[in-house]
mmCIF file of C-alpha atoms in Angstrom:
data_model
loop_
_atom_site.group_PDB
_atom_site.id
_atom_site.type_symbol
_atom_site.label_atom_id
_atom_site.label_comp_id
_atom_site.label_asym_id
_atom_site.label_seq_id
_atom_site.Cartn_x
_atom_site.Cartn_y
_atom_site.Cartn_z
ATOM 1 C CA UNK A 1425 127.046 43.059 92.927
ATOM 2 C CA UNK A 1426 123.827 45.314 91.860
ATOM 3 C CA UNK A 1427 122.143 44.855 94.797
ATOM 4 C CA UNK A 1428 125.141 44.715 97.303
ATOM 5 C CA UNK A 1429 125.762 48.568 95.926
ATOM 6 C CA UNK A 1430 122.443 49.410 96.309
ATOM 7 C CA UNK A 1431 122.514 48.264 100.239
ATOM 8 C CA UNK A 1432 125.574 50.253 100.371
ATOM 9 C CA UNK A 1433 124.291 53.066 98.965
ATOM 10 C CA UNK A 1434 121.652 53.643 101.445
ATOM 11 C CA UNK A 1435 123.533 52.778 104.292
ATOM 12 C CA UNK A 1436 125.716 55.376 103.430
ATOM 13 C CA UNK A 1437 122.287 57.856 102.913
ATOM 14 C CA UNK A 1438 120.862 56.723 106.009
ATOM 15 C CA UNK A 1439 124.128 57.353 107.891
ATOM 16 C CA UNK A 1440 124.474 60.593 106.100
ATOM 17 C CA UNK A 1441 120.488 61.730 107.309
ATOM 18 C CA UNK A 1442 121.574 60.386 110.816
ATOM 19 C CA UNK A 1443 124.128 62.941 110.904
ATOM 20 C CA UNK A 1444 122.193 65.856 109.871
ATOM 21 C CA UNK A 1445 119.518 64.923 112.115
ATOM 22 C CA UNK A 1446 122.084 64.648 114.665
ATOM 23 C CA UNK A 1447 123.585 67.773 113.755
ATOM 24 C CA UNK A 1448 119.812 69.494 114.047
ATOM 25 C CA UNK A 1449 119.477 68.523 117.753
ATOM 26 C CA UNK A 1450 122.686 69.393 118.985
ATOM 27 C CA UNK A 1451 122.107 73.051 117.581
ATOM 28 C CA UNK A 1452 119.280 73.064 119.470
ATOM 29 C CA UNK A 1453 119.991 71.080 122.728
ATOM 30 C CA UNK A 1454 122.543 73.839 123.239
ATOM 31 C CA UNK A 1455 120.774 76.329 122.972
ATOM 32 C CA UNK A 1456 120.812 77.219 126.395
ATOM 33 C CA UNK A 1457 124.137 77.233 127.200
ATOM 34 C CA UNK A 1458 124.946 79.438 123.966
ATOM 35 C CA UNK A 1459 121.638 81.959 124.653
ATOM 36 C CA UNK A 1460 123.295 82.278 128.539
ATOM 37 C CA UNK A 1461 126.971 82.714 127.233
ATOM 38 C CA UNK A 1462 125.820 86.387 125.772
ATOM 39 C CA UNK A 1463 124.240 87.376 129.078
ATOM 40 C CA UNK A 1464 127.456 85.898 130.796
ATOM 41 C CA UNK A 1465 129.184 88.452 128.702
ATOM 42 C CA UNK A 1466 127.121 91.102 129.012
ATOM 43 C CA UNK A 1467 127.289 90.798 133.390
ATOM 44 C CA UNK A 1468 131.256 90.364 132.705
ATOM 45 C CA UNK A 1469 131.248 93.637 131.136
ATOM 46 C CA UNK A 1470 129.193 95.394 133.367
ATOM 47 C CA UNK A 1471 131.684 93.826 136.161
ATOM 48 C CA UNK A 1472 134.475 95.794 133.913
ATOM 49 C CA UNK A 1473 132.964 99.410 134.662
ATOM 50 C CA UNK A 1474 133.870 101.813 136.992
ATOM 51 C CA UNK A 1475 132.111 101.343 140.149
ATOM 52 C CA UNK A 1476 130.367 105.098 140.344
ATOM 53 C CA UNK A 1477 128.756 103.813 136.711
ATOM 54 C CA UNK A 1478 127.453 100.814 138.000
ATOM 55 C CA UNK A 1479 125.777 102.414 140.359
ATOM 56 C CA UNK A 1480 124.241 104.261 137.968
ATOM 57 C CA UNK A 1481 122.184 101.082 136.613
ATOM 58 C CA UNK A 1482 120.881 99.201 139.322
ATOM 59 C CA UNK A 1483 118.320 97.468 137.748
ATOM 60 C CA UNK A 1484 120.708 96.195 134.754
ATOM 61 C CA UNK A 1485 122.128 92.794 136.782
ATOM 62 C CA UNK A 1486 118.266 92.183 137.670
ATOM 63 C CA UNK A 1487 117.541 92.365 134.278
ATOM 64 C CA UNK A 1488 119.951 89.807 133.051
ATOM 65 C CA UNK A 1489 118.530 87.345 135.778
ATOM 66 C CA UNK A 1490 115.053 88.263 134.228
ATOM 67 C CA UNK A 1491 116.692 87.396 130.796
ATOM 68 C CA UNK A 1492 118.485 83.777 132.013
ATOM 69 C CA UNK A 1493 114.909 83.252 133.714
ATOM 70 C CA UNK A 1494 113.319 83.216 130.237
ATOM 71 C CA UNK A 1495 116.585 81.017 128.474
ATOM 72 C CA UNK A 1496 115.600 78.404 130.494
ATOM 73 C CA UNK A 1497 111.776 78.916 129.817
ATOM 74 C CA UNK A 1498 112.634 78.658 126.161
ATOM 75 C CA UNK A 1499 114.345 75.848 126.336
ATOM 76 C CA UNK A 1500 111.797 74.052 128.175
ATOM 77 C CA UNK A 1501 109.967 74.560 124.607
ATOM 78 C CA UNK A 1502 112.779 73.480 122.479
ATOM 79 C CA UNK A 1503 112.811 70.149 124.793
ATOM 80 C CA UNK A 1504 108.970 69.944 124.447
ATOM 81 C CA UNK A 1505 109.785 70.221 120.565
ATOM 82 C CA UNK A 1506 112.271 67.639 120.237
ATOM 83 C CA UNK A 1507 109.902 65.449 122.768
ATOM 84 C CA UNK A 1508 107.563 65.176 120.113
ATOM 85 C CA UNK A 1509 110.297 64.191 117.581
ATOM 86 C CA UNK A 1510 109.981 60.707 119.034
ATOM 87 C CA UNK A 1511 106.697 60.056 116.632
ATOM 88 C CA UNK A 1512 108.378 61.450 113.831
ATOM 89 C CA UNK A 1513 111.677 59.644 113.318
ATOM 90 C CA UNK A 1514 112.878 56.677 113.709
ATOM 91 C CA UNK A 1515 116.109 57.543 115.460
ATOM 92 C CA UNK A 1516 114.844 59.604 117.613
ATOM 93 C CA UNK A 1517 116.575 57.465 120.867
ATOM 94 C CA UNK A 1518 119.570 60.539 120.217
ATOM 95 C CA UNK A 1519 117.584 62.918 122.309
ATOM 96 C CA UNK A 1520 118.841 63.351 125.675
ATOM 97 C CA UNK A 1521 117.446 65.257 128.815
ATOM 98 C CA UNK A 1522 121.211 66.889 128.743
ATOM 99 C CA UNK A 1523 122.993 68.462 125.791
ATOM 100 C CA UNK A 1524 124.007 66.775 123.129
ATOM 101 C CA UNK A 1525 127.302 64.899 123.169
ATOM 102 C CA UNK A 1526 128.016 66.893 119.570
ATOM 103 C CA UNK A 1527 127.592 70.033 121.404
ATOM 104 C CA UNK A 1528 130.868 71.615 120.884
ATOM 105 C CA UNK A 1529 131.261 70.655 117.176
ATOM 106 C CA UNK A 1530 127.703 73.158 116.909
ATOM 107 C CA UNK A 1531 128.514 76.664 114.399
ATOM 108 C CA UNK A 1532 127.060 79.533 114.539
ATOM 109 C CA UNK A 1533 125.134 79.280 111.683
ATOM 110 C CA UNK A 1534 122.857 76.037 113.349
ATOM 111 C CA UNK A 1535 122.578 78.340 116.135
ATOM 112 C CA UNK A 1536 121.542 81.677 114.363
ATOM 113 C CA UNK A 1537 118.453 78.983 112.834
ATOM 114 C CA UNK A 1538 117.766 77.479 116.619
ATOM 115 C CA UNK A 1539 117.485 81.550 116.803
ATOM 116 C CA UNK A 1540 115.125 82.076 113.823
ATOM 117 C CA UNK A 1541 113.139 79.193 114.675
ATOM 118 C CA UNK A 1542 111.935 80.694 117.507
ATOM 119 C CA UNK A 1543 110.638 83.935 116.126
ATOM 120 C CA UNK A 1544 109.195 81.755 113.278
ATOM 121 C CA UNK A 1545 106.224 81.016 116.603
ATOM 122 C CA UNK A 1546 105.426 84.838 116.123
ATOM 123 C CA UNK A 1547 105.439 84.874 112.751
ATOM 124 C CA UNK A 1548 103.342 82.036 111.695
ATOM 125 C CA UNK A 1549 101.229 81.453 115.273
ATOM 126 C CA UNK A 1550 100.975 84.033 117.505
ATOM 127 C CA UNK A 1551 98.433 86.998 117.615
ATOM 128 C CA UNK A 1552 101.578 89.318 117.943
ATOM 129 C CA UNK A 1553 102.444 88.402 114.557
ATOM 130 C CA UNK A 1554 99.314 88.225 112.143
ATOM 131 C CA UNK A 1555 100.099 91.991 111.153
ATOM 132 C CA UNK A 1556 103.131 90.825 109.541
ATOM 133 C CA UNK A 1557 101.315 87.270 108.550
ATOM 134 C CA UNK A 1558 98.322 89.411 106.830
ATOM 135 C CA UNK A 1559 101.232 91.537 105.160
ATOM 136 C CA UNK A 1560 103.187 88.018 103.216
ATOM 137 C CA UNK A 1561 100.151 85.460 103.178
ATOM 138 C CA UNK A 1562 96.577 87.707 102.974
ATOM 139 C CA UNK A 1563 97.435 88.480 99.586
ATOM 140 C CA UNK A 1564 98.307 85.062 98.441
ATOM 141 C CA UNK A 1565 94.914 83.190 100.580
ATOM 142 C CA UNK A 1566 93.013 86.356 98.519
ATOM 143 C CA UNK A 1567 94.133 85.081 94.976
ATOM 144 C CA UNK A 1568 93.813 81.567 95.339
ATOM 145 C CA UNK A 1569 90.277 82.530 96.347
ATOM 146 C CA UNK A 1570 89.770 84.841 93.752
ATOM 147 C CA UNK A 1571 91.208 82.655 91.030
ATOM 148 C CA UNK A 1572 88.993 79.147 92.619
ATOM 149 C CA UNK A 1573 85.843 80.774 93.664
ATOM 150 C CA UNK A 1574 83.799 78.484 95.688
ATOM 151 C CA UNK A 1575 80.661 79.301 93.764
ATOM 152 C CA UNK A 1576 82.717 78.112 90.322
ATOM 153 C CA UNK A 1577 84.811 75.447 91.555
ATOM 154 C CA UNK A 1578 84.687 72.722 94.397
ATOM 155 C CA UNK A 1579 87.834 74.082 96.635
ATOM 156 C CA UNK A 1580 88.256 70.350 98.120
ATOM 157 C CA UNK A 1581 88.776 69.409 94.198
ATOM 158 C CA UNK A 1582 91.471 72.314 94.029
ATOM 159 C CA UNK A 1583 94.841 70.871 94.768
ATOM 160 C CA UNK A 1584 97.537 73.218 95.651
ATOM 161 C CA UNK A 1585 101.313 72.990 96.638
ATOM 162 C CA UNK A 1586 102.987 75.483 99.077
ATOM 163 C CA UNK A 1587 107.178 74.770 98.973
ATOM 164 C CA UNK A 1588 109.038 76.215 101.553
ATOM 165 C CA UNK A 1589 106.150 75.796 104.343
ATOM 166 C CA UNK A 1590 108.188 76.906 106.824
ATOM 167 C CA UNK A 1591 105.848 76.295 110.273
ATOM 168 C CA UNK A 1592 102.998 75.888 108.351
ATOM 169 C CA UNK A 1593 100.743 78.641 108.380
ATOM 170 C CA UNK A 1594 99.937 79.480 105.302
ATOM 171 C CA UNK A 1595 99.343 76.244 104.108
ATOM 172 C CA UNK A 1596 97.024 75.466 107.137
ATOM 173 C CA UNK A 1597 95.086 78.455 105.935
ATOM 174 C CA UNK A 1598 94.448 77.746 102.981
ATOM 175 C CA UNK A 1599 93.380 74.573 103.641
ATOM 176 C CA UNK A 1600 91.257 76.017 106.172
ATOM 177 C CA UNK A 1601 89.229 77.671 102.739
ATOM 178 C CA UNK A 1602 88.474 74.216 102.175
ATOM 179 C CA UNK A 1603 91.444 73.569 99.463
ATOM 180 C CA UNK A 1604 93.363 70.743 99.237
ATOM 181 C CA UNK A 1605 96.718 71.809 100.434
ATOM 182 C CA UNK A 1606 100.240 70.222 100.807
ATOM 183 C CA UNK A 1607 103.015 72.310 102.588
ATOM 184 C CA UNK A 1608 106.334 71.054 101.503
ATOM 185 C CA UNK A 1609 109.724 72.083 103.619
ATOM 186 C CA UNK A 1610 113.547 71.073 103.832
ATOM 187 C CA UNK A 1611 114.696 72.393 107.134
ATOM 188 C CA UNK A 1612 115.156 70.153 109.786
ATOM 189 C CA UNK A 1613 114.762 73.152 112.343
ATOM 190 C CA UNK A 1614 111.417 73.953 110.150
ATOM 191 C CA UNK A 1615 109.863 70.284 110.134
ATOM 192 C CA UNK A 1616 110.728 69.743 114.282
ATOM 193 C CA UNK A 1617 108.893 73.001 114.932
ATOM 194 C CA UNK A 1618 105.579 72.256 112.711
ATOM 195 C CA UNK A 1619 105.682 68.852 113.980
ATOM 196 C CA UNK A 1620 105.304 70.713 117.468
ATOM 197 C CA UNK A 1621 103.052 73.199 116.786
ATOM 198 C CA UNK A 1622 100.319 71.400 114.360
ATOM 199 C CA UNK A 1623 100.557 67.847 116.015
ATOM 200 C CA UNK A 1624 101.274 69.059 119.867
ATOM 201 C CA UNK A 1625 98.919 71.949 120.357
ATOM 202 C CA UNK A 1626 95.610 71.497 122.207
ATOM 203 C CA UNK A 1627 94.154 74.598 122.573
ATOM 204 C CA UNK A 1628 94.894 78.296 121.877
ATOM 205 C CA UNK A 1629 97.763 80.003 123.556
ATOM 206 C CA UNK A 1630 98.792 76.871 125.577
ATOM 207 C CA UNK A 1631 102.603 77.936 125.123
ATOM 208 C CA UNK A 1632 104.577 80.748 125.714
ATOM 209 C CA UNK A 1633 108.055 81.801 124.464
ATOM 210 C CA UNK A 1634 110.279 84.916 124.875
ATOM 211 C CA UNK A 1635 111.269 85.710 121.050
ATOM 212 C CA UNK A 1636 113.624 88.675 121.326
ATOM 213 C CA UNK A 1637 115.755 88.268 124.406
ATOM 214 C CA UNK A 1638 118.869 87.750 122.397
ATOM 215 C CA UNK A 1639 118.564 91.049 120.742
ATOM 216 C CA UNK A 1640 120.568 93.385 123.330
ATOM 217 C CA UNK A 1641 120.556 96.353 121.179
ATOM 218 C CA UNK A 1642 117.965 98.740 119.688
ATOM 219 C CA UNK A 1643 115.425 98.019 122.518
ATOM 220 C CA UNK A 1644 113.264 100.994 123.455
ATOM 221 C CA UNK A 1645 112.661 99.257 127.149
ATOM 222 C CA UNK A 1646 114.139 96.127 128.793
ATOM 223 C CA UNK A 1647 110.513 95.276 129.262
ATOM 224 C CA UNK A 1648 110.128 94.714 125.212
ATOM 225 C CA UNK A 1649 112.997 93.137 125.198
ATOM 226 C CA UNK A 1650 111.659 90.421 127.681
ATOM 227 C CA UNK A 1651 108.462 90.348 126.933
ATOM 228 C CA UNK A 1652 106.592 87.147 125.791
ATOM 229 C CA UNK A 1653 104.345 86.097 123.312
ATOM 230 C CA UNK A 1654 101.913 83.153 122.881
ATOM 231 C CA UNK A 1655 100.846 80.535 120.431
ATOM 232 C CA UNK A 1656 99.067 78.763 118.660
ATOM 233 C CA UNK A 1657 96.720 82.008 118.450
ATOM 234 C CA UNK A 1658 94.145 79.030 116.666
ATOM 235 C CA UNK A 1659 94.328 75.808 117.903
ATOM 236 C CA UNK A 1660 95.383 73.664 114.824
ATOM 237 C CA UNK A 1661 93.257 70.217 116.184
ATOM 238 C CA UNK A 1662 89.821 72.907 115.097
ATOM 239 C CA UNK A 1663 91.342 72.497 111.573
ATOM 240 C CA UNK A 1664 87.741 70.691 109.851
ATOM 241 C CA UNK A 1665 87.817 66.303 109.931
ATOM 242 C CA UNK A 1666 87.126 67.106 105.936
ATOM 243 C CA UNK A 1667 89.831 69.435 105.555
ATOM 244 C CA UNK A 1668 92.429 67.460 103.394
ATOM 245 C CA UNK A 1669 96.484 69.427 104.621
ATOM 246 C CA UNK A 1670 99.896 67.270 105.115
ATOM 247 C CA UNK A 1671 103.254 68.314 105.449
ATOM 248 C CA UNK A 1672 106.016 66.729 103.272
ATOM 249 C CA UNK A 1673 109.959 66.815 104.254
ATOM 250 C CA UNK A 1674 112.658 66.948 101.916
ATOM 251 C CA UNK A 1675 114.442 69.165 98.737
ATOM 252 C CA UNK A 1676 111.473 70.750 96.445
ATOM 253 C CA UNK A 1677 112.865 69.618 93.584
ATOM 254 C CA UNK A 1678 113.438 66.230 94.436
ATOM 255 C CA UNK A 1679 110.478 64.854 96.173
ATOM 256 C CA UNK A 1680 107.978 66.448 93.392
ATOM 257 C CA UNK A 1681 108.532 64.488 90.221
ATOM 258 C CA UNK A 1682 105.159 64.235 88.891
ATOM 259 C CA UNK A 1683 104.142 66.446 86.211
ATOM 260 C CA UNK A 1684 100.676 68.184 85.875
ATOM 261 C CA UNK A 1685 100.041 67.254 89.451
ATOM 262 C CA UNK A 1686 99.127 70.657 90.898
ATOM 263 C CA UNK A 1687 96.032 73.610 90.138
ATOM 264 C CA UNK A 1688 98.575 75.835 92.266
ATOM 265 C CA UNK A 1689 101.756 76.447 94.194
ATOM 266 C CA UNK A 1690 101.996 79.161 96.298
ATOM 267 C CA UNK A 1691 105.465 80.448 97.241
ATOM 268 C CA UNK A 1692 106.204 83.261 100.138
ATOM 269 C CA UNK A 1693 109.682 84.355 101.190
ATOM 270 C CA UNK A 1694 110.286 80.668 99.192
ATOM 271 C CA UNK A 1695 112.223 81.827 95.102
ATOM 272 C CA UNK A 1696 115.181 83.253 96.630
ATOM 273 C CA UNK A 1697 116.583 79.996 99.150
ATOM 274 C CA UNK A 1698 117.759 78.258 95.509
ATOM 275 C CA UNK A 1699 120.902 77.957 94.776
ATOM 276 C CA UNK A 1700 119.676 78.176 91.148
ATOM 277 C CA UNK A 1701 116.219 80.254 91.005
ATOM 278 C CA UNK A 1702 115.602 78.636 87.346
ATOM 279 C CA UNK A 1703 115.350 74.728 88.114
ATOM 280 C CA UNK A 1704 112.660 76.019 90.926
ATOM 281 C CA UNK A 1705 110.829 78.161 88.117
ATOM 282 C CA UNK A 1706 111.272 75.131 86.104
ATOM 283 C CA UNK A 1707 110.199 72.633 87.894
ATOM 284 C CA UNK A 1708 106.840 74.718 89.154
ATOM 285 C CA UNK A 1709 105.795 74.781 85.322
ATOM 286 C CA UNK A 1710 106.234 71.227 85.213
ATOM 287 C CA UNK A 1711 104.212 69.936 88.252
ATOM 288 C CA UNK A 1712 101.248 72.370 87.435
ATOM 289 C CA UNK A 1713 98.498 71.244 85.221
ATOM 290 C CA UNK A 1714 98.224 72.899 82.319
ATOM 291 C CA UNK A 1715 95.971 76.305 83.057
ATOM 292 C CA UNK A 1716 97.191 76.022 86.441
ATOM 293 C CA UNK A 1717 98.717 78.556 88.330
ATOM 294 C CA UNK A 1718 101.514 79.975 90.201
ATOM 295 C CA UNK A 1719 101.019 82.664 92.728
ATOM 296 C CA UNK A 1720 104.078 84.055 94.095
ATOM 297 C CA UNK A 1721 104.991 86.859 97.037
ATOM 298 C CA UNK A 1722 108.682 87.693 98.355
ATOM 299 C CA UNK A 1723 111.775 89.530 97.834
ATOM 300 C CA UNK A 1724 115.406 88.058 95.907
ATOM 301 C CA UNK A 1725 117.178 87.980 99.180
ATOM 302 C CA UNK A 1726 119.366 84.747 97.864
ATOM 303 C CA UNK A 1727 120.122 82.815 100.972
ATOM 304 C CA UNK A 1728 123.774 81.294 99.348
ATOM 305 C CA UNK A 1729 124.933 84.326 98.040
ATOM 306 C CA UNK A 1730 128.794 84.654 99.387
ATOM 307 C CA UNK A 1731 128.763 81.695 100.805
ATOM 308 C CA UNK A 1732 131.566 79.339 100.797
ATOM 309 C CA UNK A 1733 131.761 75.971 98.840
ATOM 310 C CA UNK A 1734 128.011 76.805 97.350
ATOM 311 C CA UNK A 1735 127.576 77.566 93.475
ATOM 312 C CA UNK A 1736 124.255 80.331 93.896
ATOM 313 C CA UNK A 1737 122.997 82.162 90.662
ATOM 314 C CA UNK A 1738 121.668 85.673 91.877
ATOM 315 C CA UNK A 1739 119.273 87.108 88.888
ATOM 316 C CA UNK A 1740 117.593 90.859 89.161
ATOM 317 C CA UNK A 1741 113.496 90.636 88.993
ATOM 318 C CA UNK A 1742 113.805 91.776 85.536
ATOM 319 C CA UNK A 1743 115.559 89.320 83.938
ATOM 320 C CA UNK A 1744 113.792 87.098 86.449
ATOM 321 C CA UNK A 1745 110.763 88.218 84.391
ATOM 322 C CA UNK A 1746 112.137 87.902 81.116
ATOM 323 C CA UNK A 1747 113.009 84.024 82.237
ATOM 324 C CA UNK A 1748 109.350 83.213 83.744
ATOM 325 C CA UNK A 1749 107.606 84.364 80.215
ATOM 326 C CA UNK A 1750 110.369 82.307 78.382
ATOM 327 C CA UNK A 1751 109.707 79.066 80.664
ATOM 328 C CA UNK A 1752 106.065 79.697 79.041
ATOM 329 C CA UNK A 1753 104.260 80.868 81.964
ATOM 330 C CA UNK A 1754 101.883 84.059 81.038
ATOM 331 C CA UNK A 1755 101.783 86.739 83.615
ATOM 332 C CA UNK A 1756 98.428 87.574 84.835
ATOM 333 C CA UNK A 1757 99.150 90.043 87.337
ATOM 334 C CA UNK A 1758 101.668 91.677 89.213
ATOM 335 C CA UNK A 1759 103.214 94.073 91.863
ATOM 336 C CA UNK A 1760 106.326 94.877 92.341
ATOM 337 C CA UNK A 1761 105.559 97.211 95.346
ATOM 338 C CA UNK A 1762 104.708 94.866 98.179
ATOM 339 C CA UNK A 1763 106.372 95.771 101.456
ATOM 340 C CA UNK A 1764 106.357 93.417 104.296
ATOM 341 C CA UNK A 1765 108.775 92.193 107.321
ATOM 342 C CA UNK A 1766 109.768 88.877 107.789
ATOM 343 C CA UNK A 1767 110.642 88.044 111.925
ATOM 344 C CA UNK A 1768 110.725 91.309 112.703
ATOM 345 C CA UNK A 1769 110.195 92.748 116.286
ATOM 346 C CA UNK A 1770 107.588 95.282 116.031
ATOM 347 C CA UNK A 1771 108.698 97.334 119.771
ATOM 348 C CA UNK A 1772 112.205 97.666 118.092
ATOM 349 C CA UNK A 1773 113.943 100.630 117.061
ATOM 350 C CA UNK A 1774 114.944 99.033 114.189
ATOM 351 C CA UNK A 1775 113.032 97.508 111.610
ATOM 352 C CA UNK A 1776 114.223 95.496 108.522
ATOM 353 C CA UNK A 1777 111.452 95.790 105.598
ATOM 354 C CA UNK A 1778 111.287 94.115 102.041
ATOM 355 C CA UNK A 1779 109.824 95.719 99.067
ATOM 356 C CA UNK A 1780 108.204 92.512 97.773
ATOM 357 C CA UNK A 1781 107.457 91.452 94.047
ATOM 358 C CA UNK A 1782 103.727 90.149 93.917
ATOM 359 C CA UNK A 1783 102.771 88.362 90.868
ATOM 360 C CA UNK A 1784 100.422 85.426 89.707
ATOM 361 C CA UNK A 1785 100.877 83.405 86.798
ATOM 362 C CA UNK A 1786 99.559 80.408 84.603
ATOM 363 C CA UNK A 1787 100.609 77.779 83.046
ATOM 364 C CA UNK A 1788 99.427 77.508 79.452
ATOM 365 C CA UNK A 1789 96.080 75.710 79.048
ATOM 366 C CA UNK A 1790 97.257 73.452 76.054
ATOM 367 C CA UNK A 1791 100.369 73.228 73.978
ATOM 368 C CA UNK A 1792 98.914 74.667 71.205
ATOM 369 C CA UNK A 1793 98.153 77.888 73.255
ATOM 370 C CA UNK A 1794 101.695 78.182 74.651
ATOM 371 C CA UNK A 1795 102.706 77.805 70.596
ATOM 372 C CA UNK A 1796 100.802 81.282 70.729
ATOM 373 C CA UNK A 1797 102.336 82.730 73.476
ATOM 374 C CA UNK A 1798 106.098 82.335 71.650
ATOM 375 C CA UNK A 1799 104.925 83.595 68.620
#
């Protein structure tokens, strides 16, 4: 009876991953049609002005065709992107050369993170974005260095963890220093695009994608708002023979069970997607060794605050703090002063910005010195 439950029970897991995975590419397979539905809109209302007015923009119908010419350039990528999906699951025979047959069941929210996906190229691989790269991940690549000098330590001895690896940059980077590095992410969306970029790429700037085209407002030219950018600015396949960097799928706290595993974990932009920030806190004291360390840069932007049919515990840095020190961890450094963007269009006329928290710290050598720290 043991074992027939077992079967059951991942059938019913399998079936459930299916779905999501299902789910993933339908978001994304229509893409195109939802991306061309708000310049549909937008020639429908020009339609709806007075005549004397539109003749007052004649390049604005031009412009939309420019627009639908870059859709369908975009989702050339997306299909190049879910291409190479057929090496990394198993069920991959659900990809069509049309739109998915789940299509209409898609929500908005899939399609706002088909949306983010894309900007996540600028972010983490295009020469557009390194300002805003050097602004979230310099500062983190800096401390590992400074904390596992090469002259002190051997960096291909130094094993360190970055959760929430998004498209990968960071952690390629820092395994690029010659550490041993494991970038660890959850979203589907996420995975399919590092898959692409760090297993599909060839040389530098080999692809090119129109990020912003579905912002319509705050555009100081309808050039910027068509205008393209390029990636991989490196080409990943350079990454060393030596150089020891993998990519891991799944929920940060379930895949990493091992304790005193890891010399670091890096987190960027990564505290705040927990539905409860203390089981991540947690669980990064547990999977470091003991003196290792925990270098951290990002704001509290919880990602299921308000949202329905989610529990989400929302905690101010200060008591934040206060719960850090009283997991044990000693705080070696910090800055609560950080700003940085994250996917922001730098020709826009508006400009979100995040006053980060910076802070590194380390996990108590032995437990007779984290007996001193409570005293």
């Amino acid at each position: 009876m043991a074992g027939k439950e077992t079967e059951t029970n991942i059938s019913n897991e399998e079936d459930l991953e299916r779905k999501h995975f299902m789910r993933i590419l339908a978001a994304f397979m229509y893409y195109k049609t939802y991306a061309s539905s708000r310049v549909d809109h937008a020639h429908a209302s020009f339609k709806s002005i007075p005549q004397h007015h539109q003749d007052l923009l004649p390049d604005f119908i031009p412009h939309l065709k420019q627009i639908k010419h870059c859709i369908d350039h975009n989702f050339i990528i997306i299909q190049l992107m879910l291409d190479s999906t057929r090496d990394m699951f198993e069920n991959s025979s659900v990809i069509t050369n049309g739109e998915s047959a789940g299509a209409k069941a898609v929500v908005k929210m899939d399609m706002d993170k088909v949306l983010t996906t894309l900007k996540q190229f600028f972010r983490d691989w295009s020469s557009d974005g390194k300002e805003e790269r050097d602004g979230c991940y310099k500062p983190i690549i800096d401390e590992i260095k400074q904390l596992y000098p090469k002259g002190k330590c051997k960096p291909d001895e130094v094993d360190v963890l970055v959760p929430g690896a998004g498209l990968g940059r960071l952690a390629f980077e820092i395994a690029s220093n010659g550490y041993r590095c494991q970038g660890n992410e959850f979203s589907l969306f996420m995975l399919i695009a590092s898959h692409f970029i760090l297993n599909k790429s060839t040389e530098t700037n080999m692809f090119t994608l129109y990020p912003w085209i579905h912002a319509f407002s705050n555009n100081k030219s309808s050039a910027n708002q068509i205008r393209p950018i390029h990636f991989p600015d490196i080409n990943p396949m350079l990454l060393s023979p030596d150089a020891h960097f993998s990519m891991v799928a799944g929920d940060f706290l379930e895949v990493y069970t091992d304790e005193d595993l890891w010399d670091c974990v890096a987190t960027s932009y990564f505290i705040d997607t927990a539905k409860n920030i203390l089981a991540y806190i947690e669980k990064i004291y547990r999977i470091l060794k003991p003196g290792g360390h925990w270098v951290n840069l990002g704001p509290l932007l919880y990602h299921f605050e308000n949202m329905p049919n989610e529990d989400s515990i929302e905690i101010s840095y200060d008591v934040l703090q206060r719960v850090i020190l009283d997991m044990g961890f000693k705080i070696l450094k910090e800055n609560p002063c950080v700003r940085s963007t994250y996917i922001q269009d730098p020709e826009s006329m508006m400009r979100y910005s995040y006053e980060c928290v910076f802070f590194v710290c380390q996990k108590p050598a032995s437990p007779h010195e984290r007996a001193q720290e409570q005293l």
